[in-house]
PDB file of C-alpha atoms in Angstrom:
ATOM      1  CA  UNK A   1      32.621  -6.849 -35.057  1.00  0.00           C
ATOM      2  CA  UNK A   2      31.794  -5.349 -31.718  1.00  0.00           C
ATOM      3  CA  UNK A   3      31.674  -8.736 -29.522  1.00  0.00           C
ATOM      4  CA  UNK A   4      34.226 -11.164 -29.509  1.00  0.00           C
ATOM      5  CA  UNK A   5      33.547 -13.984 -31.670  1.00  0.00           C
ATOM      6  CA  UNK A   6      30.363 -12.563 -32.818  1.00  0.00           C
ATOM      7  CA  UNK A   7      28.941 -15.143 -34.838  1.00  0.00           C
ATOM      8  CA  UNK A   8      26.944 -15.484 -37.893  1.00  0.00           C
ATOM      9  CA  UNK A   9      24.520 -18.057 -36.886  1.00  0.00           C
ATOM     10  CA  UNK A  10      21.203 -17.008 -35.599  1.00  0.00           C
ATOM     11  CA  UNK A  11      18.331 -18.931 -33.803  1.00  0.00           C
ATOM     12  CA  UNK A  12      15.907 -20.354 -36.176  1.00  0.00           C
ATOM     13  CA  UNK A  13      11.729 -20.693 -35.038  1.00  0.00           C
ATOM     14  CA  UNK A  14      11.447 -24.325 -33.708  1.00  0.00           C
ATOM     15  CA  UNK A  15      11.631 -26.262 -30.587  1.00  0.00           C
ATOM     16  CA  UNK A  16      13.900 -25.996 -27.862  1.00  0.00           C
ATOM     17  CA  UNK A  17      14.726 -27.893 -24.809  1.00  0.00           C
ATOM     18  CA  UNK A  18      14.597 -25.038 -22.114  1.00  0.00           C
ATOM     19  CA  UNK A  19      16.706 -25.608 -18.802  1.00  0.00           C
ATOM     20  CA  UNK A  20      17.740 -23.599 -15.705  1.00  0.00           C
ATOM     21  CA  UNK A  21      21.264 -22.406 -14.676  1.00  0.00           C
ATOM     22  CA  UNK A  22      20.827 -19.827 -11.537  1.00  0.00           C
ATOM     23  CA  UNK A  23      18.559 -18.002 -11.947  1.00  0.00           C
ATOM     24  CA  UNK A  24      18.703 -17.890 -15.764  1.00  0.00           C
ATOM     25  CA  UNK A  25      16.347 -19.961 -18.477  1.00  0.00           C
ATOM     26  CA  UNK A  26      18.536 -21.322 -21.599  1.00  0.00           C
ATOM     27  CA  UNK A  27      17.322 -23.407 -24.452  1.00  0.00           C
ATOM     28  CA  UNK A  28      19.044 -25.657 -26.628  1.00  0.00           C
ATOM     29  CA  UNK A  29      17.174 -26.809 -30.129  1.00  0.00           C
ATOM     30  CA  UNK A  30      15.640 -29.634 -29.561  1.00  0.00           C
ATOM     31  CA  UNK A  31      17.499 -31.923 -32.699  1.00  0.00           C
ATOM     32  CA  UNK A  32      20.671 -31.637 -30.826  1.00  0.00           C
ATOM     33  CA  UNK A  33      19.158 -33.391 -27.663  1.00  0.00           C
ATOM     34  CA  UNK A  34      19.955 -37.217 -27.498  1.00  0.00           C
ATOM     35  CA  UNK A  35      18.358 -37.725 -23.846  1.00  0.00           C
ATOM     36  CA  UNK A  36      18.107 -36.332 -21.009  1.00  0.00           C
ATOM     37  CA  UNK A  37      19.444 -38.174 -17.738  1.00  0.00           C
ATOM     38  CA  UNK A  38      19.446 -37.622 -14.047  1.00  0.00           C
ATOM     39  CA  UNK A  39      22.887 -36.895 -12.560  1.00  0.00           C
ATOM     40  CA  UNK A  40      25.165 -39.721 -12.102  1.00  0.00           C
ATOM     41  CA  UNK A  41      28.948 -40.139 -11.013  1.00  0.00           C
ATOM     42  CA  UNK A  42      31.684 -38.489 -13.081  1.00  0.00           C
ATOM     43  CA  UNK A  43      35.538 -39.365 -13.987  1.00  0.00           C
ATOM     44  CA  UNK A  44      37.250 -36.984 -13.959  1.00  0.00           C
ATOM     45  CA  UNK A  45      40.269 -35.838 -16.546  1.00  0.00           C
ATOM     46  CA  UNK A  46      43.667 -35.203 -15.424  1.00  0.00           C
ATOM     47  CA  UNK A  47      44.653 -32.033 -17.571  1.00  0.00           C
ATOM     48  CA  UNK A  48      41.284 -31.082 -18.981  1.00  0.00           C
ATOM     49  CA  UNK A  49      39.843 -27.510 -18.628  1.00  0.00           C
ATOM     50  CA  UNK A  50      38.023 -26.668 -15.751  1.00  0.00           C
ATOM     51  CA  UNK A  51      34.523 -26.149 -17.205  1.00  0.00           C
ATOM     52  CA  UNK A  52      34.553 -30.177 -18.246  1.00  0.00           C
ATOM     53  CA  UNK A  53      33.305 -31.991 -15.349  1.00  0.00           C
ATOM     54  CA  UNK A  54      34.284 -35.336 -15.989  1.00  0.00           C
ATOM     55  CA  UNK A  55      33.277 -38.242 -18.495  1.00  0.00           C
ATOM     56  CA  UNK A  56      30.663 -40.904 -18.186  1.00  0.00           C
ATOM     57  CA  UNK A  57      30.178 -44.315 -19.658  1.00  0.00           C
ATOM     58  CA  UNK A  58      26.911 -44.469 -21.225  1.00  0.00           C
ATOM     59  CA  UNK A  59      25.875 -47.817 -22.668  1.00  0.00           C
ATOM     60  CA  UNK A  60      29.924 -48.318 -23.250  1.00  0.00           C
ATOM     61  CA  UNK A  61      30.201 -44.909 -24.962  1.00  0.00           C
ATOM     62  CA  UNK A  62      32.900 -42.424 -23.081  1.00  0.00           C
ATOM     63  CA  UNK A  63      31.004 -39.273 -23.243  1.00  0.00           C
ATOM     64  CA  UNK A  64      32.345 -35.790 -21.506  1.00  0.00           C
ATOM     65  CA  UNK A  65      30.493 -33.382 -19.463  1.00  0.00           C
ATOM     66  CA  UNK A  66      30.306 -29.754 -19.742  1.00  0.00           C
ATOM     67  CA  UNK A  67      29.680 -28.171 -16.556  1.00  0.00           C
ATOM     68  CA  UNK A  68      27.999 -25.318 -17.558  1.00  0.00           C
ATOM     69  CA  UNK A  69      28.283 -23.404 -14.390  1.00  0.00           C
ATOM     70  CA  UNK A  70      31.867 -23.031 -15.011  1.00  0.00           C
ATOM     71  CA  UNK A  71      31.586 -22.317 -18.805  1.00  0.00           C
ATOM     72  CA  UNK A  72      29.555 -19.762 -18.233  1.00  0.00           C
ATOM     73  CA  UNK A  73      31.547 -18.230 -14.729  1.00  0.00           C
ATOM     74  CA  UNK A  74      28.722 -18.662 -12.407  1.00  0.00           C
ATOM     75  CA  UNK A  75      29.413 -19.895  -8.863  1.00  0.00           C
ATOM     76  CA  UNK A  76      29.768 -23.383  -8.331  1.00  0.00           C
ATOM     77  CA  UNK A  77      26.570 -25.229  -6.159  1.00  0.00           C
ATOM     78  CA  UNK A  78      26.326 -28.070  -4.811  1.00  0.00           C
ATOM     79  CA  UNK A  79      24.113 -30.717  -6.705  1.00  0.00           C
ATOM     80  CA  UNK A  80      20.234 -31.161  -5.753  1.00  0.00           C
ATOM     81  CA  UNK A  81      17.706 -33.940  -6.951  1.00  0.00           C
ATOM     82  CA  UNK A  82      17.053 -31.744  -9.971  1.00  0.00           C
ATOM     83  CA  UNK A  83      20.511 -31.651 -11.543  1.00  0.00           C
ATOM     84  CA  UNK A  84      20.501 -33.106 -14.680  1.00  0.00           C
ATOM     85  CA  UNK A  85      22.735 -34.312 -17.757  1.00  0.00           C
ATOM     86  CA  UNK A  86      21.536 -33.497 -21.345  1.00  0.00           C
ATOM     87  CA  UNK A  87      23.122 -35.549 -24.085  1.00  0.00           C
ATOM     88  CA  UNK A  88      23.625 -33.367 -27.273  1.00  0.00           C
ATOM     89  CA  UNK A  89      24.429 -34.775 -30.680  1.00  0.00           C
ATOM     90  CA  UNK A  90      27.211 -31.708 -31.421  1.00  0.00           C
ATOM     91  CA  UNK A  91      29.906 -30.854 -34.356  1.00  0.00           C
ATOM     92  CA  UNK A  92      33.426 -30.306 -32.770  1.00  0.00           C
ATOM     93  CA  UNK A  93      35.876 -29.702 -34.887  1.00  0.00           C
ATOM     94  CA  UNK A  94      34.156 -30.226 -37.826  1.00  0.00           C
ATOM     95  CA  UNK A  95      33.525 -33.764 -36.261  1.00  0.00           C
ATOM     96  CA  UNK A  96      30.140 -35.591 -35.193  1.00  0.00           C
ATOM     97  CA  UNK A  97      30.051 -35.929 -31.205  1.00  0.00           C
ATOM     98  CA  UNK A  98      27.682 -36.883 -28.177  1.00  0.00           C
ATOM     99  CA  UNK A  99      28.356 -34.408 -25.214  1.00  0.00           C
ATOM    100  CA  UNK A 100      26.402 -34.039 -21.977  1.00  0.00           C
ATOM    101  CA  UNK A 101      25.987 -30.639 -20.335  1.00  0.00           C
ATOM    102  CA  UNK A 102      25.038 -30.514 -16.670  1.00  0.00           C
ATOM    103  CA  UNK A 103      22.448 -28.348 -15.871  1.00  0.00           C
ATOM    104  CA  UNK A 104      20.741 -27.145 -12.652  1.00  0.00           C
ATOM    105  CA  UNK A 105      17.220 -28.080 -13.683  1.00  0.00           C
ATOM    106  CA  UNK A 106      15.445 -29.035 -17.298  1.00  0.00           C
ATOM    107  CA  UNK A 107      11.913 -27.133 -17.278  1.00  0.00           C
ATOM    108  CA  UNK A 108      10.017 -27.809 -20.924  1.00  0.00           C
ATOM    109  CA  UNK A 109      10.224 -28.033 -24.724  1.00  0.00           C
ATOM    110  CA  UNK A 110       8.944 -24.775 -26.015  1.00  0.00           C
ATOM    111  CA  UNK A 111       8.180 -23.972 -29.263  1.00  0.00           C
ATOM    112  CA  UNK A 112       9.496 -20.547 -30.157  1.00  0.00           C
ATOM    113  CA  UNK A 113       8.217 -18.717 -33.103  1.00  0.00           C
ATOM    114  CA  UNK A 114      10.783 -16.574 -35.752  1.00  0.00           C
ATOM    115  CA  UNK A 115       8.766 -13.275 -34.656  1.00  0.00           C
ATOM    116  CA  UNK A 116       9.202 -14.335 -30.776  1.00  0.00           C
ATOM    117  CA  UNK A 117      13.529 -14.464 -31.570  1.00  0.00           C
ATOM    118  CA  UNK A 118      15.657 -11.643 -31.288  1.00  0.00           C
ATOM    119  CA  UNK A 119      19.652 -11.891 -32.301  1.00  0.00           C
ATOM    120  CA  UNK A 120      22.486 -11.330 -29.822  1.00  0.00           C
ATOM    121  CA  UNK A 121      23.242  -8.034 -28.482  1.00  0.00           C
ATOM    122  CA  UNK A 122      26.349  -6.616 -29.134  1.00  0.00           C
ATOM    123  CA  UNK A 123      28.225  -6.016 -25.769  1.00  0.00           C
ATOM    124  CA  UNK A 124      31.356  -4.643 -26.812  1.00  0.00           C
ATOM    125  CA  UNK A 125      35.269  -6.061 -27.034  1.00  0.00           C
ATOM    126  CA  UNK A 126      36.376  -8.454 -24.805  1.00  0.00           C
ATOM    127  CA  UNK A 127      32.534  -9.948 -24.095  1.00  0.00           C
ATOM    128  CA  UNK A 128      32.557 -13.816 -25.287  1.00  0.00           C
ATOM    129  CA  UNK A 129      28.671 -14.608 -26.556  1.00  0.00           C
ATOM    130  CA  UNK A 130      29.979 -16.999 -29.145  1.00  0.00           C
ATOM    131  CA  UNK A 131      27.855 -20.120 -27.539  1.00  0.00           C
ATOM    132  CA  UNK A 132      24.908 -17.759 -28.400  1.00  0.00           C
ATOM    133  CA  UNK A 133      22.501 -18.110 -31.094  1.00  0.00           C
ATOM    134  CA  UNK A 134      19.808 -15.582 -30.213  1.00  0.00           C
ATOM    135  CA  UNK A 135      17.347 -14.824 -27.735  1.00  0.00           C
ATOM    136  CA  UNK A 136      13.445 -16.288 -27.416  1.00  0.00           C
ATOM    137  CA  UNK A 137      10.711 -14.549 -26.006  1.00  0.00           C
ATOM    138  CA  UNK A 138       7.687 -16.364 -24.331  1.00  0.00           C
ATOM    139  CA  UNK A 139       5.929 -14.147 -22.496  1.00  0.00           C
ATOM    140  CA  UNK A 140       7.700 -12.115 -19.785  1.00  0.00           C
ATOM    141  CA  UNK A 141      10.876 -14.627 -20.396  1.00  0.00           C
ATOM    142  CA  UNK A 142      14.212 -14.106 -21.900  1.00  0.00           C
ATOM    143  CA  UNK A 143      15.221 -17.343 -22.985  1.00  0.00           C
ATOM    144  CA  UNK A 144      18.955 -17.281 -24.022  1.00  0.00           C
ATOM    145  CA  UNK A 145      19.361 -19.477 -26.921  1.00  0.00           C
ATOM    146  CA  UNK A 146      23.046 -21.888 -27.250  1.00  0.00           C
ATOM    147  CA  UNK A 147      24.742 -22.292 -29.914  1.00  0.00           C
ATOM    148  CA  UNK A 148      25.599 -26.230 -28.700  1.00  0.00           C
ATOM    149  CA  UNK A 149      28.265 -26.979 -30.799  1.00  0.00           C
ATOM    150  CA  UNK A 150      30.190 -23.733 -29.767  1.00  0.00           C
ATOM    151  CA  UNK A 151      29.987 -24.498 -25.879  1.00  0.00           C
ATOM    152  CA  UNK A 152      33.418 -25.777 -25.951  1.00  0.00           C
ATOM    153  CA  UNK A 153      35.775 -22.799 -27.501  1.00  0.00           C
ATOM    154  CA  UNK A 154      38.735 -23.986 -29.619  1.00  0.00           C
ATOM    155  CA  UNK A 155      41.099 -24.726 -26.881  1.00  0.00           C
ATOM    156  CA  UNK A 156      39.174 -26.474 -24.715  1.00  0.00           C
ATOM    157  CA  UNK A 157      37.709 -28.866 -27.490  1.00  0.00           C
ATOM    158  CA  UNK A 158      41.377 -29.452 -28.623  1.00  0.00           C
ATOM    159  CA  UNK A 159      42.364 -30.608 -24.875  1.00  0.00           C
ATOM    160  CA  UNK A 160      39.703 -32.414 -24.369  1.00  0.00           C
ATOM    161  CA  UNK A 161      39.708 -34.297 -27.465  1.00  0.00           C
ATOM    162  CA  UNK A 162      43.319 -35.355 -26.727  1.00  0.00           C
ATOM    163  CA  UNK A 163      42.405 -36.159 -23.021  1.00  0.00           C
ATOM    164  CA  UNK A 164      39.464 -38.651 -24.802  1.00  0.00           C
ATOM    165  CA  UNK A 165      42.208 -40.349 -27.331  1.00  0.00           C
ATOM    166  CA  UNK A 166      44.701 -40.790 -24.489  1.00  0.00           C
ATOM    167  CA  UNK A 167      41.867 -42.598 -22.247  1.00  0.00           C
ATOM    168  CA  UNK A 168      40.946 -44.679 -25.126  1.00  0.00           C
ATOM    169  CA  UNK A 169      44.466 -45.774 -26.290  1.00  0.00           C
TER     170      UNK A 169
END
């Protein structure tokens, strides 16, 4: 395996939520999408990893919140009237969860066809694209396809997982 945690799952044709992080375009399949929500105020963790922004209480549900941004090592910006929270129905640790991921801006569902997908490049050692599933093409558009229930590596799902059972005990 040339990249890092190359994985074996690949995009399938179907629908997927498309959002905007910078300047990139990411989709997420639409069956993992609970809701989506406008940004509201988060609690932070003491002791989880950087890339989780905080929890919120949604209809007396504790759910966390994946800043993307930081998962993904962009720079950090400052929230706008299109920041939004997607709830994602996820498997962590070989358990059901609900997640949020905040995002910059949601754009559309798109329906991407199997001849329209293309699988993950292989980057090399050291390059982590295991949140990947593929890539879509719609026209002129990359759209990079996640893998939701790998955008929380091992480590970080562990930590946070304890941080939740701590809050709730």
């Amino acid at each position: 395996m040339d990249c890092k945690g190359s994985t074996a799952r690949r995009a399938k044709a179907g629908k997927y939520l498309t959002f905007v992080l910078g300047r990139e375009v990411y989709g997420v399949e639409i069956l993992k999408v609970q809701e989506i929500m406008g940004r509201i105020d988060t609690a932070r963790l003491p002791g989880t990893p950087a890339c989780i922004r905080g929890i919120i209480n949604l209809r007396t549900k504790i759910i966390p919140v994946i800043d993307l941004r930081r998962r993904f090592g962009l720079d950090a910006v400052t929230d706008t009237e299109k920041t939004c929270y997607i709830i994602l129905q996820v498997v962590l640790s070989g358990q059901a969860a609900t997640v949020g991921i905040a995002v910059d801006e949601v754009c559309e569902v798109l329906r991407i066809a199997e001849d329209r997908l293309d699988p993950v490049p292989h980057l090399g050692a050291g390059v982590d694209l295991e949140f990947l599933l593929g890539l879509g093409k719609v026209g002129e558009k990359v759209i990079l396809l996640l893998d939701a229930d790998r955008l929380l590596d091992g480590g970080d799902a562990q930590v946070l997982e304890g941080a939740l059972l701590a809050k709730a005990s």
